[in-house]
Coordinates of C-alpha atoms in Angstrom, one line a residue:
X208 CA -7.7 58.0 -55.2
X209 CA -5.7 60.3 -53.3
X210 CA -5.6 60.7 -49.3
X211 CA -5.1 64.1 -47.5
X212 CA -2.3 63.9 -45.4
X213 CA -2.0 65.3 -42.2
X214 CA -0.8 68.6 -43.1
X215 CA -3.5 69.1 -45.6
X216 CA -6.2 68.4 -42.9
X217 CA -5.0 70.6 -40.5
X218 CA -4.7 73.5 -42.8
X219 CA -8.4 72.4 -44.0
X220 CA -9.2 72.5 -40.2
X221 CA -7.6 76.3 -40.0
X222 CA -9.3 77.3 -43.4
X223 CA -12.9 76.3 -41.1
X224 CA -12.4 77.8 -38.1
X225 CA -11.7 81.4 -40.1
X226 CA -15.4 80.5 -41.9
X227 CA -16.6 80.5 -38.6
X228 CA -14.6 83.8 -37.3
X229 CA -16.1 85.8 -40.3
X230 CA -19.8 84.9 -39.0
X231 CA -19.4 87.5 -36.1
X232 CA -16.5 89.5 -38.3
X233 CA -16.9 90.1 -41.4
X234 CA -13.5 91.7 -42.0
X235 CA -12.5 88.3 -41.6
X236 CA -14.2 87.4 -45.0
X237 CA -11.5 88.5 -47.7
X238 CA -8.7 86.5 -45.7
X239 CA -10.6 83.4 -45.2
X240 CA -11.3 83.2 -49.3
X241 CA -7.5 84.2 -50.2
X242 CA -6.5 81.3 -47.8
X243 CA -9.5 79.2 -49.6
X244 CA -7.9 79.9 -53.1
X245 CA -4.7 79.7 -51.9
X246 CA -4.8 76.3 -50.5
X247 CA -6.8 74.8 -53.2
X248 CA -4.2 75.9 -55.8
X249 CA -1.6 75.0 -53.6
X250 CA -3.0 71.2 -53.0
X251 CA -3.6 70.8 -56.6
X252 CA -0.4 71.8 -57.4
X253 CA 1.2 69.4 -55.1
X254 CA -1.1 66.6 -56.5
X255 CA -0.3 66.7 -59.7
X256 CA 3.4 67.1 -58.8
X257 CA 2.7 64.0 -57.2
X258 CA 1.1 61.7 -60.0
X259 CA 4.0 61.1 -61.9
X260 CA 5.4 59.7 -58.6
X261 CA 2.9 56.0 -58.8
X262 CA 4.0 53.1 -60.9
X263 CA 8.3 53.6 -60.4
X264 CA 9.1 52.0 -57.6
X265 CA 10.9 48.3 -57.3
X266 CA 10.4 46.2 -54.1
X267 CA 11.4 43.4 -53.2
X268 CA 11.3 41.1 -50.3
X269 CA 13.8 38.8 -48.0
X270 CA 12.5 36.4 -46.1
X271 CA 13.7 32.4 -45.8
X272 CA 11.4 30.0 -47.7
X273 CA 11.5 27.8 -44.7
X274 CA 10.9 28.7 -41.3
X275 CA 10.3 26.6 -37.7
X276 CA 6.6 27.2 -36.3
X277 CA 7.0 29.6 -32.6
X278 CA 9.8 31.0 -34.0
X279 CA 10.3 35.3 -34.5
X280 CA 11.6 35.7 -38.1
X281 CA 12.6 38.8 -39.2
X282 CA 11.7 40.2 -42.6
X283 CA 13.1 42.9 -44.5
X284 CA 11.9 45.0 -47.5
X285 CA 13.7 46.9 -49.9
X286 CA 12.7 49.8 -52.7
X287 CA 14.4 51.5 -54.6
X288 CA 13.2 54.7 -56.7
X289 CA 14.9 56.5 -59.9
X290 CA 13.8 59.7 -57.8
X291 CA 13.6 61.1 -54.8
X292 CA 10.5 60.0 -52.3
X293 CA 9.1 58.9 -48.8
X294 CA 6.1 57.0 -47.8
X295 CA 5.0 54.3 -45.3
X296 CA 5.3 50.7 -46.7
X297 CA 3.0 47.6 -44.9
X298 CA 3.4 44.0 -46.1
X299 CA 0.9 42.0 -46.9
X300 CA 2.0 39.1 -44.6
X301 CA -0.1 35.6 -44.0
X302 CA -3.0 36.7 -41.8
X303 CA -2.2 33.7 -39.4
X304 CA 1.3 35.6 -38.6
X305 CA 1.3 38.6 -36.1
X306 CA 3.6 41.2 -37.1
X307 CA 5.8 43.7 -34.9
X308 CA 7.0 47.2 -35.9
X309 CA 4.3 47.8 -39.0
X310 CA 3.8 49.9 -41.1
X311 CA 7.3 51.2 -42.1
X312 CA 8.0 54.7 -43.0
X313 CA 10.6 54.7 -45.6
X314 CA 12.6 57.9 -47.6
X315 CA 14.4 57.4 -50.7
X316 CA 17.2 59.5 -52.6
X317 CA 17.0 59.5 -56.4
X318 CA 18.5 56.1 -57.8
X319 CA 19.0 54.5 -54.4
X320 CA 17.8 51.9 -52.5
X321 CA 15.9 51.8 -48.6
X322 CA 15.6 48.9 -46.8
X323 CA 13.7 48.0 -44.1
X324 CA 12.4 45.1 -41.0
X325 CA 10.0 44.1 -39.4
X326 CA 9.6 40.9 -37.4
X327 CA 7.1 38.3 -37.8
X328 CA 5.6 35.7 -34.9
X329 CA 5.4 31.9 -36.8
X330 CA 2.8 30.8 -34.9
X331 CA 1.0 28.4 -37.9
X332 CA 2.6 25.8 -39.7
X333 CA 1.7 24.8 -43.4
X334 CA 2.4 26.7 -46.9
X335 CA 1.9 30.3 -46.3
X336 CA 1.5 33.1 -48.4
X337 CA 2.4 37.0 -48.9
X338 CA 0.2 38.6 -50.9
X339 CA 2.0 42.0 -51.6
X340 CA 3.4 45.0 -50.6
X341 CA 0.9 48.3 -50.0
X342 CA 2.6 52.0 -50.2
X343 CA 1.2 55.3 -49.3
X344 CA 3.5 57.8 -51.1
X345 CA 3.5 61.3 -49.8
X346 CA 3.3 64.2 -52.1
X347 CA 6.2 66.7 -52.3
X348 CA 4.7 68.9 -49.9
X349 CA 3.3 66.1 -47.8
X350 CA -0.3 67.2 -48.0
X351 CA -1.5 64.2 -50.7
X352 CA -0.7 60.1 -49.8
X353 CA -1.1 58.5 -53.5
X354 CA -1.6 54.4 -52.6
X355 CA -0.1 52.0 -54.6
X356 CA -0.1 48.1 -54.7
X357 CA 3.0 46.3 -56.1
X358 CA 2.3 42.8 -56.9
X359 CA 5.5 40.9 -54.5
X360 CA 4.2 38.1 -53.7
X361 CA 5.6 34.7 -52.4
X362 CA 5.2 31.2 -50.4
X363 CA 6.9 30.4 -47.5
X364 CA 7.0 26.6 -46.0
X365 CA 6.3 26.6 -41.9
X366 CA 8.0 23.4 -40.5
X367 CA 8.0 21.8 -37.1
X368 CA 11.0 23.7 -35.1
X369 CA 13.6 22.7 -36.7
X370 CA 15.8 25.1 -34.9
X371 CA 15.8 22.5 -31.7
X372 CA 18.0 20.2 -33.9
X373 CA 20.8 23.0 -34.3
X374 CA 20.5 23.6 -30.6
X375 CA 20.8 19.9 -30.0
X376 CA 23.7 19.5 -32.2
X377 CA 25.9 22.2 -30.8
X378 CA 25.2 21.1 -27.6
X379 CA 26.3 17.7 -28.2
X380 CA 29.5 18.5 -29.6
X381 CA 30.4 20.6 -26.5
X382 CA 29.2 17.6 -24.6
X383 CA 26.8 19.8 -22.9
X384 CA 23.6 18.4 -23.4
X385 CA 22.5 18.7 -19.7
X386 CA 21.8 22.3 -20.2
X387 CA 18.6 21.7 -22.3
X388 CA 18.0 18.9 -19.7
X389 CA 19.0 15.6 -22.0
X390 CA 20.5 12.9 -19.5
X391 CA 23.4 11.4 -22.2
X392 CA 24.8 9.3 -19.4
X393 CA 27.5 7.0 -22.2
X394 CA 28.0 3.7 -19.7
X395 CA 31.7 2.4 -20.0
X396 CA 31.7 -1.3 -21.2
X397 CA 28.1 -1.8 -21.1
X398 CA 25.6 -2.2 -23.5
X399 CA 24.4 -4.6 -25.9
X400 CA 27.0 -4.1 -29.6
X401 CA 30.4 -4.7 -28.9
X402 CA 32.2 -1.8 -30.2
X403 CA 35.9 -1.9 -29.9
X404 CA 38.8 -3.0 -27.7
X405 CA 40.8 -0.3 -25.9
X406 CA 43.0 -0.6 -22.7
X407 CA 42.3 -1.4 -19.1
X408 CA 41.0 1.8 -17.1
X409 CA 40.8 1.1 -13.6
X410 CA 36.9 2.1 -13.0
X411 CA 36.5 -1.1 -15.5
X412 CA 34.7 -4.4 -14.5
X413 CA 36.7 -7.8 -14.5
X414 CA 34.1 -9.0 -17.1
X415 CA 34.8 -6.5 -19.5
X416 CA 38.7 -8.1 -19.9
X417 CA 38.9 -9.8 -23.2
X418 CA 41.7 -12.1 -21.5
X419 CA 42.9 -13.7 -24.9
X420 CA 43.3 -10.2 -26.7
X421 CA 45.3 -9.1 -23.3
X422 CA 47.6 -12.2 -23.6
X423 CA 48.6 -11.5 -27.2
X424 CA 49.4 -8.1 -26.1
X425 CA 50.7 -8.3 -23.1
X426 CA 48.8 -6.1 -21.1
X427 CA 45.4 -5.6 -20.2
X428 CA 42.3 -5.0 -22.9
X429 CA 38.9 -4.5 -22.3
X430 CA 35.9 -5.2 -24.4
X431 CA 33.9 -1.7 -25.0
X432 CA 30.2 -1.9 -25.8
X433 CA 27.6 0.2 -27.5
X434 CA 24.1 0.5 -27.7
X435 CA 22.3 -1.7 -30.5
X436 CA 21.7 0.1 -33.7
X437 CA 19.6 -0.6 -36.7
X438 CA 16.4 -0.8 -35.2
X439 CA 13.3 1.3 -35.6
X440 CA 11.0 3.4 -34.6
X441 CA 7.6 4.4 -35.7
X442 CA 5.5 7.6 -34.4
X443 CA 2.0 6.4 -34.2
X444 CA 0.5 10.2 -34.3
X445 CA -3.0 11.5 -33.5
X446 CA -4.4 14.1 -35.5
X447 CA -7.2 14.2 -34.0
X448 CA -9.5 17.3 -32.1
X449 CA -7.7 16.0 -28.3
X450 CA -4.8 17.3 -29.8
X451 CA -5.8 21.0 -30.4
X452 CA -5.8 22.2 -26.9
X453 CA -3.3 24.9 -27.1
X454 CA -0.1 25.6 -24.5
X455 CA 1.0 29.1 -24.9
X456 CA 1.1 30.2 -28.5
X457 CA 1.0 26.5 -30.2
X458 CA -1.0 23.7 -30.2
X459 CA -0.5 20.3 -28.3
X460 CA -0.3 18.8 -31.9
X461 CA 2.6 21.8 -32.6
X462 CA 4.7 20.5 -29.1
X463 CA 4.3 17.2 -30.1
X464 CA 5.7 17.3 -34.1
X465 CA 8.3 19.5 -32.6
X466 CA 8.7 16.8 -30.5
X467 CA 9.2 13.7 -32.7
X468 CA 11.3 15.8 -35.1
X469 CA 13.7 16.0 -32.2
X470 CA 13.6 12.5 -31.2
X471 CA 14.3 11.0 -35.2
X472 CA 17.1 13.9 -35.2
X473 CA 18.5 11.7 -32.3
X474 CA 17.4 8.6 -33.3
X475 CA 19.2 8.8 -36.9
X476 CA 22.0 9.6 -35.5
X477 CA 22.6 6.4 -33.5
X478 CA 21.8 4.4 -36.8
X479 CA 18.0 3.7 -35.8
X480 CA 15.5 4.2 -39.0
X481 CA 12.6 6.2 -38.0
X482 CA 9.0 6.0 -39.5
X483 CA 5.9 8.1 -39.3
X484 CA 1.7 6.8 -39.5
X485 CA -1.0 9.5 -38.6
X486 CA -4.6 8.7 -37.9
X487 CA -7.5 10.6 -36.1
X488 CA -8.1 12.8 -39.8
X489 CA -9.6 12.2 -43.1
X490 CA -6.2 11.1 -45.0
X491 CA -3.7 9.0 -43.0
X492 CA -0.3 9.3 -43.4
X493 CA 2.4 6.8 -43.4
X494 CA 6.6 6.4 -44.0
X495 CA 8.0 3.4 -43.9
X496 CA 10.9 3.8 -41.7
X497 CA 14.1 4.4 -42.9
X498 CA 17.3 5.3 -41.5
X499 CA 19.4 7.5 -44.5
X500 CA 20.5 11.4 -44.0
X501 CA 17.6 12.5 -46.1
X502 CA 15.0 11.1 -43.3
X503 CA 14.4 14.3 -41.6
X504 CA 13.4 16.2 -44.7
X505 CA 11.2 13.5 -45.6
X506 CA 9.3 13.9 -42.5
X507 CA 9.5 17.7 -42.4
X508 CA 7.5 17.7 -45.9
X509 CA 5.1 14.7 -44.4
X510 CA 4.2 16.8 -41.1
X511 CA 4.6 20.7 -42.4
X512 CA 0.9 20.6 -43.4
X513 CA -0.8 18.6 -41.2
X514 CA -3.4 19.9 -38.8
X515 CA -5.5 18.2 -36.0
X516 CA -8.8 17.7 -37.2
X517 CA -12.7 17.6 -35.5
X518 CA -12.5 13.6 -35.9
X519 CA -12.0 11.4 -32.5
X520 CA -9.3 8.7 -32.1
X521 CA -10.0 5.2 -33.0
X522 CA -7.1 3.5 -31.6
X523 CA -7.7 -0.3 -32.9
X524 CA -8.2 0.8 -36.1
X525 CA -4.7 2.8 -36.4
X526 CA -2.8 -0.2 -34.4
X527 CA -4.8 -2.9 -37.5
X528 CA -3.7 -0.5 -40.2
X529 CA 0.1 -0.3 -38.7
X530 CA 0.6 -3.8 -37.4
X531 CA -0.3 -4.8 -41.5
X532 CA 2.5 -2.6 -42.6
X533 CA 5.6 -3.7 -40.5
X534 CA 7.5 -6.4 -40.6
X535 CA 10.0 -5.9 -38.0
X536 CA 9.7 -5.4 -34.7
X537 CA 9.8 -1.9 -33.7
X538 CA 9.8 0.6 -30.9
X539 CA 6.0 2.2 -31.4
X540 CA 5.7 5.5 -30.1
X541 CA 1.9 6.6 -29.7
X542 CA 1.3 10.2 -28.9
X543 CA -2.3 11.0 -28.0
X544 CA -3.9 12.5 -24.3
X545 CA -5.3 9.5 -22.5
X546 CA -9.0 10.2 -20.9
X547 CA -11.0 7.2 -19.2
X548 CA -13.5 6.6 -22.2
X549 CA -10.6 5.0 -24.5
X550 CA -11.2 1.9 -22.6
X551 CA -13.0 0.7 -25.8
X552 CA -10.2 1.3 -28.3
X553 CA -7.2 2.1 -26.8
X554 CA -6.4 -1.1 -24.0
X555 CA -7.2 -3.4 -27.1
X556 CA -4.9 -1.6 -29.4
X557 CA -2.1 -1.2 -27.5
X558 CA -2.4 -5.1 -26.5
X559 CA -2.2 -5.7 -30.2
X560 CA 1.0 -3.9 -30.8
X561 CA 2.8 -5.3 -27.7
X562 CA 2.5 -9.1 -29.6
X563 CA 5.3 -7.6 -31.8
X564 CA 6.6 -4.8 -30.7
X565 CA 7.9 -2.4 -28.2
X566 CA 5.4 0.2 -27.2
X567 CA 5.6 3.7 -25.5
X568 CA 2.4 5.9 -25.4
X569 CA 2.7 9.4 -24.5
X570 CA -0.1 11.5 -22.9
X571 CA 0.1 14.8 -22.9
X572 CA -0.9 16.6 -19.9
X573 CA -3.3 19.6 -20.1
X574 CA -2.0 22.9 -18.2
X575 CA -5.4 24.4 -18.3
X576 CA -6.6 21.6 -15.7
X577 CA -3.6 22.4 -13.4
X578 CA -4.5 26.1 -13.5
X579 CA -8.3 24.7 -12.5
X580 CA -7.2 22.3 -9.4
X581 CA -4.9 25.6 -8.1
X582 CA -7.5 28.4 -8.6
X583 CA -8.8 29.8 -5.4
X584 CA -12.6 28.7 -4.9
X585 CA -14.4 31.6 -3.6
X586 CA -18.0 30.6 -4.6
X587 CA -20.3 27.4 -5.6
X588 CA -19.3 27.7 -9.3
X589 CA -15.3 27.5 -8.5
X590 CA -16.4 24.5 -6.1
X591 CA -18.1 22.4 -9.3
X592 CA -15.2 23.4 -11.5
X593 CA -12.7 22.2 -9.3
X594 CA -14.1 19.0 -8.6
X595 CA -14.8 18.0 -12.3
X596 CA -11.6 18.9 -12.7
X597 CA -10.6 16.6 -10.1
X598 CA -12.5 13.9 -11.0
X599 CA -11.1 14.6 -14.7
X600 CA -7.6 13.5 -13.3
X601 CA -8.4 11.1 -10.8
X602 CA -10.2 9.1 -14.2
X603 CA -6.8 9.5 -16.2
X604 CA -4.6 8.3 -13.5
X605 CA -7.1 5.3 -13.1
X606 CA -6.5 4.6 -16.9
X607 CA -2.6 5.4 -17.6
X608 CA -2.6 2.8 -14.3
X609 CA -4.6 0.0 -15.8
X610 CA -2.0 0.4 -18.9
X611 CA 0.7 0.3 -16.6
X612 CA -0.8 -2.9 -15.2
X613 CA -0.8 -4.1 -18.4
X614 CA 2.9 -3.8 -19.7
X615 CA 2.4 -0.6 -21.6
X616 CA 5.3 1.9 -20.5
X617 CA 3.7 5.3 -20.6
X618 CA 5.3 8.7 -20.7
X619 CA 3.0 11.6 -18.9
X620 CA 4.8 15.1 -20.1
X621 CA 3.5 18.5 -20.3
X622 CA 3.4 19.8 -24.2
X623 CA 6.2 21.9 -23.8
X624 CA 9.2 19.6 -21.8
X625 CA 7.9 16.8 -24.5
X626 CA 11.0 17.0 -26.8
X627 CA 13.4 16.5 -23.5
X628 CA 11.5 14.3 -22.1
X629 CA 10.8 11.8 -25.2
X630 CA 14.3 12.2 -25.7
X631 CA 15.7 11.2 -22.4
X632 CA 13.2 8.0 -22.5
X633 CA 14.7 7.0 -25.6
X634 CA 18.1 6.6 -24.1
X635 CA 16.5 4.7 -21.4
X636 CA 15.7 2.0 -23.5
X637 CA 18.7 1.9 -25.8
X638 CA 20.6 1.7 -22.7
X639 CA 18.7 -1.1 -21.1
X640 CA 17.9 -3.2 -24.5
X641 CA 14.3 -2.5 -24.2
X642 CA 14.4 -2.0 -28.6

């Protein structure tokens, strides 16, 4: 069905208001049926000429089939027309997507091509999907829009923000890591591989001389070490409802795959094989780890659909289920957000892991309580708010404490500094053995 534009509604409007004026003239009468006539020839005519318009036009749509979640993507459309028209074009994007600069009016010369953009805010991981393109085409005399559906439609894949990697790695070829806040502090002749022989610098220790090598060549050598490669690490992942607090426009869960996708990028890259079990849902996931080029995608298409779930953590029974599937030692890196009730589950799991392996647990810190312990109180209600939200705290300190007491090393990090700060903990250990 047709739509009156503008134009046409406005003349309708005018056609009125001189009904109303021949009331009290009736002189008024004649002209206000020759407009009548006149403009109800004139927007039939202009409808018809319009009809033929529908069912010739050719869309398509650009967008990348992969994309990093909290990212701005733009995404442009194209038409093209055998003749000449204009209209307003809106894209059926995923509903979970907030879109910027929508609809689009478009005009078109006979046989050519218009393309246009809009820009899309990734805000939800998982397969999405764009279920076409809706245009209004105006009539030749602008007083008719004629809608019409064409059938565009496509899949995209949202991933964890994989656009930190690229940033990572041109950083790190500058050598200017320090800007995003990584501490790469390289150690001269320390470490735990040997690595090569070079010459004497003068900022070298005595122990690093490799005397025999220096009296074959006649000056002095020193040893140079590395940090130890080939060993592993596993994310131990909740996917449970603790981890669907939200930080800005993602979700605690969002920060953290962001996260561990940063940390195998880094991990990889110094020869380590990185692995991947989820629990807290309905269907655990698991990757064994492994340490080829190809690891990254394979955890991009584990992770890309996941989502936190309603379920609560059971810590012993993820640390049983992981402890069965590894048979190396390993640096476990749990990522949950430590309250005082895990006493149950959590204490007894993590004592479990430490028999075999190296263990890290991360606990992510909430903003929202923060904002609560700040907040001006300026009545009873803000009191009791603030002091649960107190007491909230003073219980989590008590417990990452008792897991301190008890050997676990524990990394306390806002959602958002999480990649930096998981990465900067794993040179920490490389650099003082603790794989």
């Amino acid at each position: 069905m047709p739509i009156p534009n503008p134009p046409l509604l406005w003349a309708t409007a005018v056609w009125l208001a001189l009904a109303l004026a021949a009331v009290p003239w009736p002189e008024v009468l004649p002209v206000w049926q020759g407009a009548g006539l006149a403009l109800l020839i004139i927007a039939l005519a202009d409808w018809l000429a319009a009809r033929p318009l529908r069912g010739r036009i050719r869309a398509e749509r650009e967008v990348p089939h992969a994309l990093p979640v909290g990212s701005r993507q733009a995404v442009h459309l194209r038409l093209h027309s055998p003749v000449a028209l204009s209209g307003i074009a809106y894209d059926r994007h995923p509903a979970a997507f907030a879109a910027e600069a929508l609809p689009l009016a478009f005009t078109i010369a006979a046989g050519g091509w218009w393309r246009g953009t809009y820009r899309l805010a990734i805000n939800q991981r998982g397969l999405q999907r764009f279920a076409g393109i809706d245009l209004r085409l105006f009539s030749p005399l602008r007083l008719w829009q004629l809608p019409e559906t064409l059938a565009v439609t496509g899949e995209v894949r949202v991933y964890p923000d994989f656009a930190r990697i690229t940033q990572y790695t041109l950083l790190a070829t500058d050598h200017r890591l320090s800007q995003i806040g990584v501490l790469r502090r390289r150690r001269r002749g320390e470490g735990m591989e040997f690595h090569q022989l070079r010459d004497y610098r003068q900022e070298d220790s005595p122990r690093q001389i490799d005397w025999k090598a220096s009296s074959r060549m006649g000056r002095l050598i020193s040893r140079e070490y590395q940090d130890e490669r080939d060993q592993q690490i596993v994310f131990l992942l909740d996917c449970g409802a603790r981890m669907r607090a939200k930080d800005g426009d993602l979700s605690h869960f969002d920060h953290t795959l962001n996260a561990l996708l940063l940390l195998a990028y880094v991990a990889l890259g110094q020869g380590d094989a990185v692995g991947l079990a989820t629990f807290g849902h309905a269907e655990p996931r698991f990757l064994p780890p492994k340490k080829s080029v190809a690891t990254v995608n394979r955890l991009l298409n584990a992770v890309y659909d996941l989502e936190s779930s309603l379920h609560m953590p059971d810590y012993l029974a993820a640390a049983e289920s992981l402890i069965k599937r590894l048979s190396k030692r390993s640096l476990i890196v749990l990522v949950s957000n430590v309250r005082d009730e895990d006493d149950d589950t959590l204490g007894p799991a993590m004592a479990l892991l430490r028999r075999r392996h190296a263990v890290t647990l991360v606990s992510l810190k909430e903003a929202v309580l923060d904002e609560l312990v700040e907040a001006p109180v300026e009545d009873f209600a803000a009191a009791l708010t603030r002091a649960a939200a107190l007491e909230y705290l003073h219980a989590r300190r008590r417990q990452t404490a008792l897991l301190r007491h008890g050997g676990v090393r524990i990394v306390d990090a806002s959602p958002r500094e999480l990649p930096v700060v998981l990465v900067n903990h794993y040179w920490e250990l490389k650099r003082a053995g603790a794989l």
